[in-house]
Coordinates of C-alpha atoms in Angstrom, one line a residue:
M3 CA 0.0 0.0 0.0
A4 CA 1.4 3.4 -1.0
Y5 CA 1.3 6.2 1.5
Q6 CA 1.2 9.9 0.8
F7 CA 4.3 10.6 3.0
E8 CA 6.4 8.7 0.6
T9 CA 5.8 11.2 -2.2
V10 CA 6.0 14.6 -0.3
K11 CA 8.5 16.9 -2.0
L12 CA 10.9 18.3 0.6
E13 CA 12.6 21.7 0.0
K14 CA 14.3 24.5 2.0
G15 CA 11.3 26.8 1.5
M16 CA 9.3 24.8 3.9
Y17 CA 11.2 26.4 6.7
S18 CA 10.5 30.0 5.7
E19 CA 6.7 29.9 5.3
A20 CA 5.3 32.7 7.4
G21 CA 3.5 31.8 10.6
S22 CA 4.2 28.0 10.2
S23 CA 6.8 25.7 11.5
F24 CA 8.4 23.1 9.3
T25 CA 6.3 20.4 10.9
K26 CA 3.1 22.4 10.3
V27 CA 4.0 22.8 6.7
L28 CA 4.6 19.0 6.5
E29 CA 1.3 18.3 8.1
K30 CA -0.5 20.4 5.4
C31 CA 1.2 18.2 2.8
D32 CA 0.7 15.0 4.6
P33 CA -2.1 15.2 7.3
S34 CA -1.9 12.8 10.2
E35 CA -5.6 12.2 10.2
Q36 CA -5.4 10.0 7.1
Y37 CA -3.2 7.4 9.1
R38 CA -5.8 6.6 11.7
G39 CA -6.2 2.9 12.1
T40 CA -2.9 2.2 10.4
S41 CA 0.5 1.1 11.7
L42 CA 1.7 4.8 11.3
E43 CA -0.9 6.2 13.7
G44 CA 0.8 8.1 16.4
L45 CA 3.6 9.5 14.2
D46 CA 3.6 13.1 13.1
A47 CA 4.5 14.2 9.6
F48 CA 8.2 14.7 10.5
Q49 CA 8.5 11.2 12.1
R50 CA 6.9 9.7 9.0
Q51 CA 9.6 11.4 6.9
L52 CA 12.3 9.8 9.1
K53 CA 10.6 6.5 8.4
R54 CA 10.6 7.2 4.7
F55 CA 14.3 7.7 4.6
D56 CA 15.0 5.0 7.2
I57 CA 16.7 7.4 9.6
K58 CA 16.9 6.2 13.2
V59 CA 17.7 9.0 15.7
K60 CA 17.4 7.1 19.0
G61 CA 18.9 4.1 20.7
A62 CA 22.1 2.1 20.4
E63 CA 21.4 1.3 16.8
S64 CA 20.8 4.9 15.8
D65 CA 22.2 6.0 12.5
V66 CA 25.2 8.4 12.0
V67 CA 24.8 12.1 11.2
S68 CA 25.7 11.5 7.6
K69 CA 22.5 9.4 7.0
F70 CA 20.6 12.7 6.9
F71 CA 22.7 13.8 3.9
A72 CA 22.4 10.7 1.8
T73 CA 20.0 12.6 -0.5
W74 CA 19.1 16.2 -1.0
E75 CA 15.5 15.7 0.3
S76 CA 16.6 13.9 3.5
A77 CA 19.1 16.7 4.2
V78 CA 16.1 19.0 4.4
L79 CA 15.0 17.1 7.5
F80 CA 18.3 17.8 9.4
P81 CA 17.4 21.3 10.8
E82 CA 14.1 20.0 12.2
Y83 CA 15.9 17.2 13.9
V84 CA 18.3 19.7 15.5
A85 CA 15.4 21.9 16.6
R86 CA 13.5 19.0 18.1
A87 CA 16.6 17.8 20.1
V88 CA 17.2 21.4 21.4
R89 CA 13.5 21.7 22.3
Q90 CA 13.7 18.4 24.2
G91 CA 16.6 19.8 26.2
M92 CA 14.6 22.9 27.0
E93 CA 11.7 20.9 28.2
E94 CA 13.7 18.6 30.5
N95 CA 13.5 19.9 34.1
D96 CA 11.8 23.0 32.8
I97 CA 10.4 25.1 35.7
L98 CA 8.9 27.9 33.6
P99 CA 5.4 26.2 33.5
L100 CA 5.6 26.2 37.4
M101 CA 6.3 30.0 37.4
T102 CA 4.0 31.4 34.7
A103 CA 0.3 32.0 34.7
A104 CA -0.1 32.3 30.9
E105 CA 1.8 31.8 27.8
T106 CA 1.4 34.0 24.7
T107 CA 2.9 33.3 21.2
I108 CA 3.3 36.3 18.9
T109 CA 4.4 36.6 15.3
G110 CA 6.2 39.9 15.5
M111 CA 8.7 41.5 17.9
D112 CA 6.4 44.1 19.5
Y113 CA 4.0 43.1 22.2
R114 CA 2.2 45.1 24.8
S115 CA 0.6 43.2 27.7
I116 CA -2.4 44.2 29.9
A117 CA -2.5 45.1 33.6
S118 CA -5.2 45.3 36.2
E119 CA -4.0 46.6 39.6
P120 CA -6.9 47.2 41.9
S121 CA -6.6 49.8 44.7
D122 CA -6.9 48.8 48.3
E123 CA -10.5 49.9 48.2
G124 CA -11.1 47.8 45.1
K125 CA -9.9 44.7 46.9
K126 CA -12.6 44.9 49.5
L127 CA -15.4 42.4 49.2
K128 CA -18.5 44.7 49.4
M129 CA -22.1 43.8 49.2
V130 CA -23.8 45.3 46.2
A131 CA -27.2 46.7 47.2
E132 CA -30.1 46.6 44.7
G133 CA -29.7 49.5 42.2
A134 CA -26.2 50.3 43.5
E135 CA -23.2 50.6 41.2
I136 CA -21.2 47.4 40.8
P137 CA -17.5 47.7 41.7
Q138 CA -15.2 48.0 38.6
T139 CA -12.1 46.2 37.6
K140 CA -10.2 48.4 35.1
V141 CA -8.0 46.6 32.6
R142 CA -5.5 48.7 30.6
S143 CA -2.6 48.2 28.2
Q144 CA 0.9 48.4 29.8
E145 CA 2.8 51.6 29.2
N146 CA 5.9 49.8 27.8
L147 CA 6.4 46.9 25.4
V148 CA 7.5 43.5 26.7
K149 CA 11.3 43.2 26.3
L150 CA 12.1 40.2 24.3
H151 CA 15.5 38.5 24.6
K152 CA 17.2 36.2 22.0
R153 CA 19.0 33.4 23.8
G154 CA 21.0 30.7 22.0
R155 CA 24.2 29.0 21.2
M156 CA 26.4 28.7 18.1
L157 CA 27.1 25.2 16.7
V158 CA 30.8 25.1 16.1
A159 CA 31.8 21.8 14.5
S160 CA 32.9 20.8 11.0
Y161 CA 30.8 18.3 9.2
E162 CA 33.8 16.1 8.9
A163 CA 34.1 15.9 12.7
I164 CA 30.5 14.8 13.3
Q165 CA 29.4 12.9 10.2
F166 CA 30.2 9.5 11.6
Q167 CA 28.8 10.2 15.1
R168 CA 25.7 8.4 16.2
L169 CA 22.6 10.6 16.2
D170 CA 21.8 9.3 19.7
L171 CA 25.0 10.8 21.0
F172 CA 24.8 14.0 18.9
S173 CA 21.3 14.5 20.4
V174 CA 22.8 14.7 23.9
T175 CA 24.9 17.7 22.8
L176 CA 21.9 19.4 21.3
R177 CA 19.8 18.8 24.4
Q178 CA 22.5 20.4 26.5
I179 CA 22.2 23.5 24.2
G180 CA 18.5 23.5 24.9
A181 CA 19.0 23.2 28.7
Y182 CA 21.4 26.2 28.5
I183 CA 18.8 28.3 26.6
N184 CA 16.1 27.4 29.0
R185 CA 18.2 28.4 32.0
M186 CA 18.7 31.8 30.4
H187 CA 15.0 32.2 29.9
V188 CA 14.5 31.3 33.6
A189 CA 17.0 34.0 34.5
D190 CA 15.1 36.5 32.4
A191 CA 11.9 35.6 34.3
I192 CA 13.5 36.0 37.7
D193 CA 14.9 39.4 36.6
V194 CA 11.3 40.6 35.7
I195 CA 9.9 39.2 38.9
T196 CA 12.3 41.2 41.0
K197 CA 12.9 44.4 38.9
G198 CA 9.6 44.5 37.0
D199 CA 9.1 44.6 33.2
G200 CA 9.6 48.4 32.8
N201 CA 6.1 49.3 33.9
H202 CA 6.9 50.4 37.4
N203 CA 6.0 47.1 38.9
A204 CA 9.1 45.8 40.7
A205 CA 8.3 43.3 43.4
Q206 CA 7.9 44.6 47.0
V207 CA 11.0 43.7 49.1
F208 CA 10.9 42.4 52.7
T209 CA 13.9 41.8 54.9
I210 CA 14.1 39.5 57.9
G211 CA 14.2 41.6 61.0
D212 CA 12.7 44.7 59.3
G213 CA 9.7 44.8 61.7
V214 CA 7.3 43.2 59.2
I215 CA 9.2 40.0 59.0
S216 CA 10.2 38.6 62.4
G217 CA 13.6 37.2 63.2
T218 CA 17.3 38.3 63.0
A219 CA 18.9 39.4 59.7
G220 CA 21.0 36.5 58.3
T221 CA 18.9 33.8 59.9
L222 CA 16.0 32.1 58.1
S223 CA 13.3 30.8 60.4
Y224 CA 9.9 29.2 59.9
E225 CA 8.3 32.2 61.6
A226 CA 9.9 34.5 59.1
L227 CA 8.5 32.4 56.2
V228 CA 5.0 32.5 57.9
D229 CA 5.3 36.3 58.1
F230 CA 6.3 36.4 54.4
W231 CA 3.4 34.2 53.5
S232 CA 1.0 36.5 55.3
Q233 CA 1.9 39.4 53.1
F234 CA 0.3 37.8 50.0
D235 CA -3.4 38.2 50.8
P236 CA -5.5 38.2 48.7
Y237 CA -3.1 36.1 46.6
T238 CA -1.6 32.7 47.7
L239 CA 2.1 32.0 48.2
N240 CA 2.2 28.8 46.3
T241 CA 5.7 29.0 44.7
L242 CA 9.1 29.7 46.2
L243 CA 12.2 30.4 44.0
V244 CA 15.5 30.0 45.8
G245 CA 19.2 29.8 44.9
D246 CA 21.9 29.3 47.5
A247 CA 19.1 29.7 50.1
M248 CA 17.9 26.2 49.3
A249 CA 20.0 24.7 52.0
K250 CA 18.7 27.1 54.6
V251 CA 15.1 26.2 53.7
L252 CA 15.7 22.5 53.9
K253 CA 17.5 22.8 57.2
L254 CA 14.4 24.3 58.9
K255 CA 13.5 21.9 61.7
E256 CA 9.8 22.2 60.8
L257 CA 10.6 20.6 57.5
R258 CA 12.8 17.8 58.8
D259 CA 11.0 16.5 61.9
A260 CA 10.1 12.8 62.2
P261 CA 6.5 13.0 60.7
A262 CA 7.9 14.9 57.7
G263 CA 10.6 12.4 57.2
L264 CA 8.2 9.5 57.4
D265 CA 5.9 11.1 54.8
F266 CA 8.8 11.6 52.5
Q267 CA 10.0 8.0 52.8
G268 CA 6.5 6.7 52.3
T269 CA 5.2 8.9 49.5
G270 CA 8.3 10.6 48.0
R271 CA 6.7 14.0 48.7
M272 CA 9.0 16.5 50.3
V273 CA 7.3 18.7 52.9
T274 CA 7.5 22.4 51.8
P275 CA 6.8 25.7 53.5
M276 CA 3.1 26.3 53.6
G277 CA 2.6 23.7 50.9
A278 CA 4.4 25.9 48.3
T279 CA 6.3 24.4 45.5
V280 CA 10.1 25.0 45.9
L281 CA 12.0 25.7 42.7
R282 CA 15.8 26.1 42.6
S283 CA 17.7 28.3 40.2
S284 CA 21.2 29.8 40.3
A285 CA 19.8 33.0 38.9
V286 CA 18.1 33.9 42.2
P287 CA 20.2 36.4 44.0
S288 CA 22.2 35.2 47.0
N289 CA 20.4 35.0 50.4
T290 CA 17.1 35.8 48.7
I291 CA 13.8 34.0 48.4
L292 CA 11.3 34.9 45.7
G293 CA 7.7 34.2 46.5
L294 CA 4.8 34.2 44.0
D295 CA 1.3 33.2 43.3
K296 CA 2.1 31.4 40.0
N297 CA -1.5 31.7 38.9
Y298 CA -1.4 35.5 38.7
A299 CA 2.2 36.7 38.7
L300 CA 3.8 36.3 35.3
E301 CA 3.1 36.0 31.5
L302 CA 5.5 34.2 29.2
V303 CA 5.7 35.7 25.7
R304 CA 7.3 33.7 22.9
T305 CA 7.9 34.6 19.2
G306 CA 7.6 31.0 18.1
E307 CA 9.6 27.8 18.3
V308 CA 13.3 27.2 18.4
L309 CA 15.0 28.9 15.4
V310 CA 17.9 27.3 13.5
E311 CA 19.8 28.5 10.5
Y312 CA 18.4 25.9 8.2
D313 CA 20.3 27.0 5.1
K314 CA 23.7 26.4 6.8
L315 CA 22.6 23.1 8.3
I316 CA 21.2 21.7 5.1
D317 CA 24.3 22.7 3.2
R318 CA 26.5 21.1 6.0
Q319 CA 27.9 24.4 7.1
L320 CA 27.8 23.6 10.8
E321 CA 30.8 25.7 11.7
R322 CA 28.7 28.8 12.5
A323 CA 25.1 27.7 12.7
A324 CA 23.1 29.5 15.3
V325 CA 20.3 27.9 17.4
T326 CA 18.1 30.5 19.2
S327 CA 14.9 31.0 21.1
I328 CA 13.2 34.4 21.6
S329 CA 11.0 35.1 24.6
G330 CA 10.1 37.7 27.2
F331 CA 8.1 38.1 30.4
S332 CA 5.4 40.5 31.6
K333 CA 4.1 40.9 35.1
I334 CA 0.4 40.5 35.4
F335 CA -0.4 41.5 39.0
R336 CA 2.5 43.2 40.8
E337 CA 1.4 42.1 44.3
A338 CA 1.4 38.4 43.2
S339 CA 5.2 38.3 43.6
K340 CA 7.4 39.5 46.4
V341 CA 11.0 39.2 47.5
L342 CA 12.3 38.1 50.9
Q343 CA 15.9 39.0 51.7
I344 CA 17.5 36.9 54.4
G345 CA 20.2 39.5 54.8
T346 CA 23.6 38.9 56.3
V347 CA 24.7 38.5 59.9
S348 CA 26.2 41.7 61.3
A349 CA 29.9 41.8 62.5
G350 CA 28.8 41.8 66.1
G351 CA 26.1 39.1 65.5

């Protein structure tokens, strides 16, 4: 039985179709719906092309890189293979979904988000009498555009150096590139949480021992975390971002008592402060804890998927082929994220 995927004409121009990725263009030429009930069900259009050219990209018996370049048409698949491996690295251990309330994909480079910051009076739950005016929630466009950042790496390797390398091993290198790009995006998100997105919405900063947060500067206590948690009303502190402060959080006796240890051993669930998810990133400033209500704090803005210089990759010019991803972040509700500074112990402390 002949299948349509075996006759699709592959060409460079499939990467440059406006508003569509390579896979989406392939799906238009070879829709997956027509393979329902067949042995090819479950494969997308790109995976069917790998099958067409008998290219194995995973496992001990994976093919070598040069298999992609056996024909001109199979070479057209190589940039998509690179992009997918990089994307897989970005998705491994990705904490962005645990930090962001919404994700927006745009087609241009200019994006203006919206904001709605109710006043103290507007936060009150008031009864609306019959015939009375209903309280308003004003939504407006942000004053400044979202700052988008291009993050990426340059592939620097001659074709001769990698042509006989197994694709399974080469994918590991590409996944590492993706992991690096994702860490940079996380750093961008943390920067926006703390400093704001340029619309006068930097996070409010608290310091242990400042009168609002109890305790002594330089010492993290469970009581200080409870005070920090209480500052979030009407939001909920459900996510903590920490860097080198992770050890101080885990050493709190309230999180390592006998019942907590038994629960961890029995279920694998680590007890966390106030039930918040604890995320670790080296981009968090030293001796600092970021708290947020991830359902209301941050918007992730992307310009699309991973970008590769497909011309160079198809023509085997890997020496200076860039792999990039463009994204930015916008704060939705300023008070849904706050900063707790542990501080440092004074000389006489």
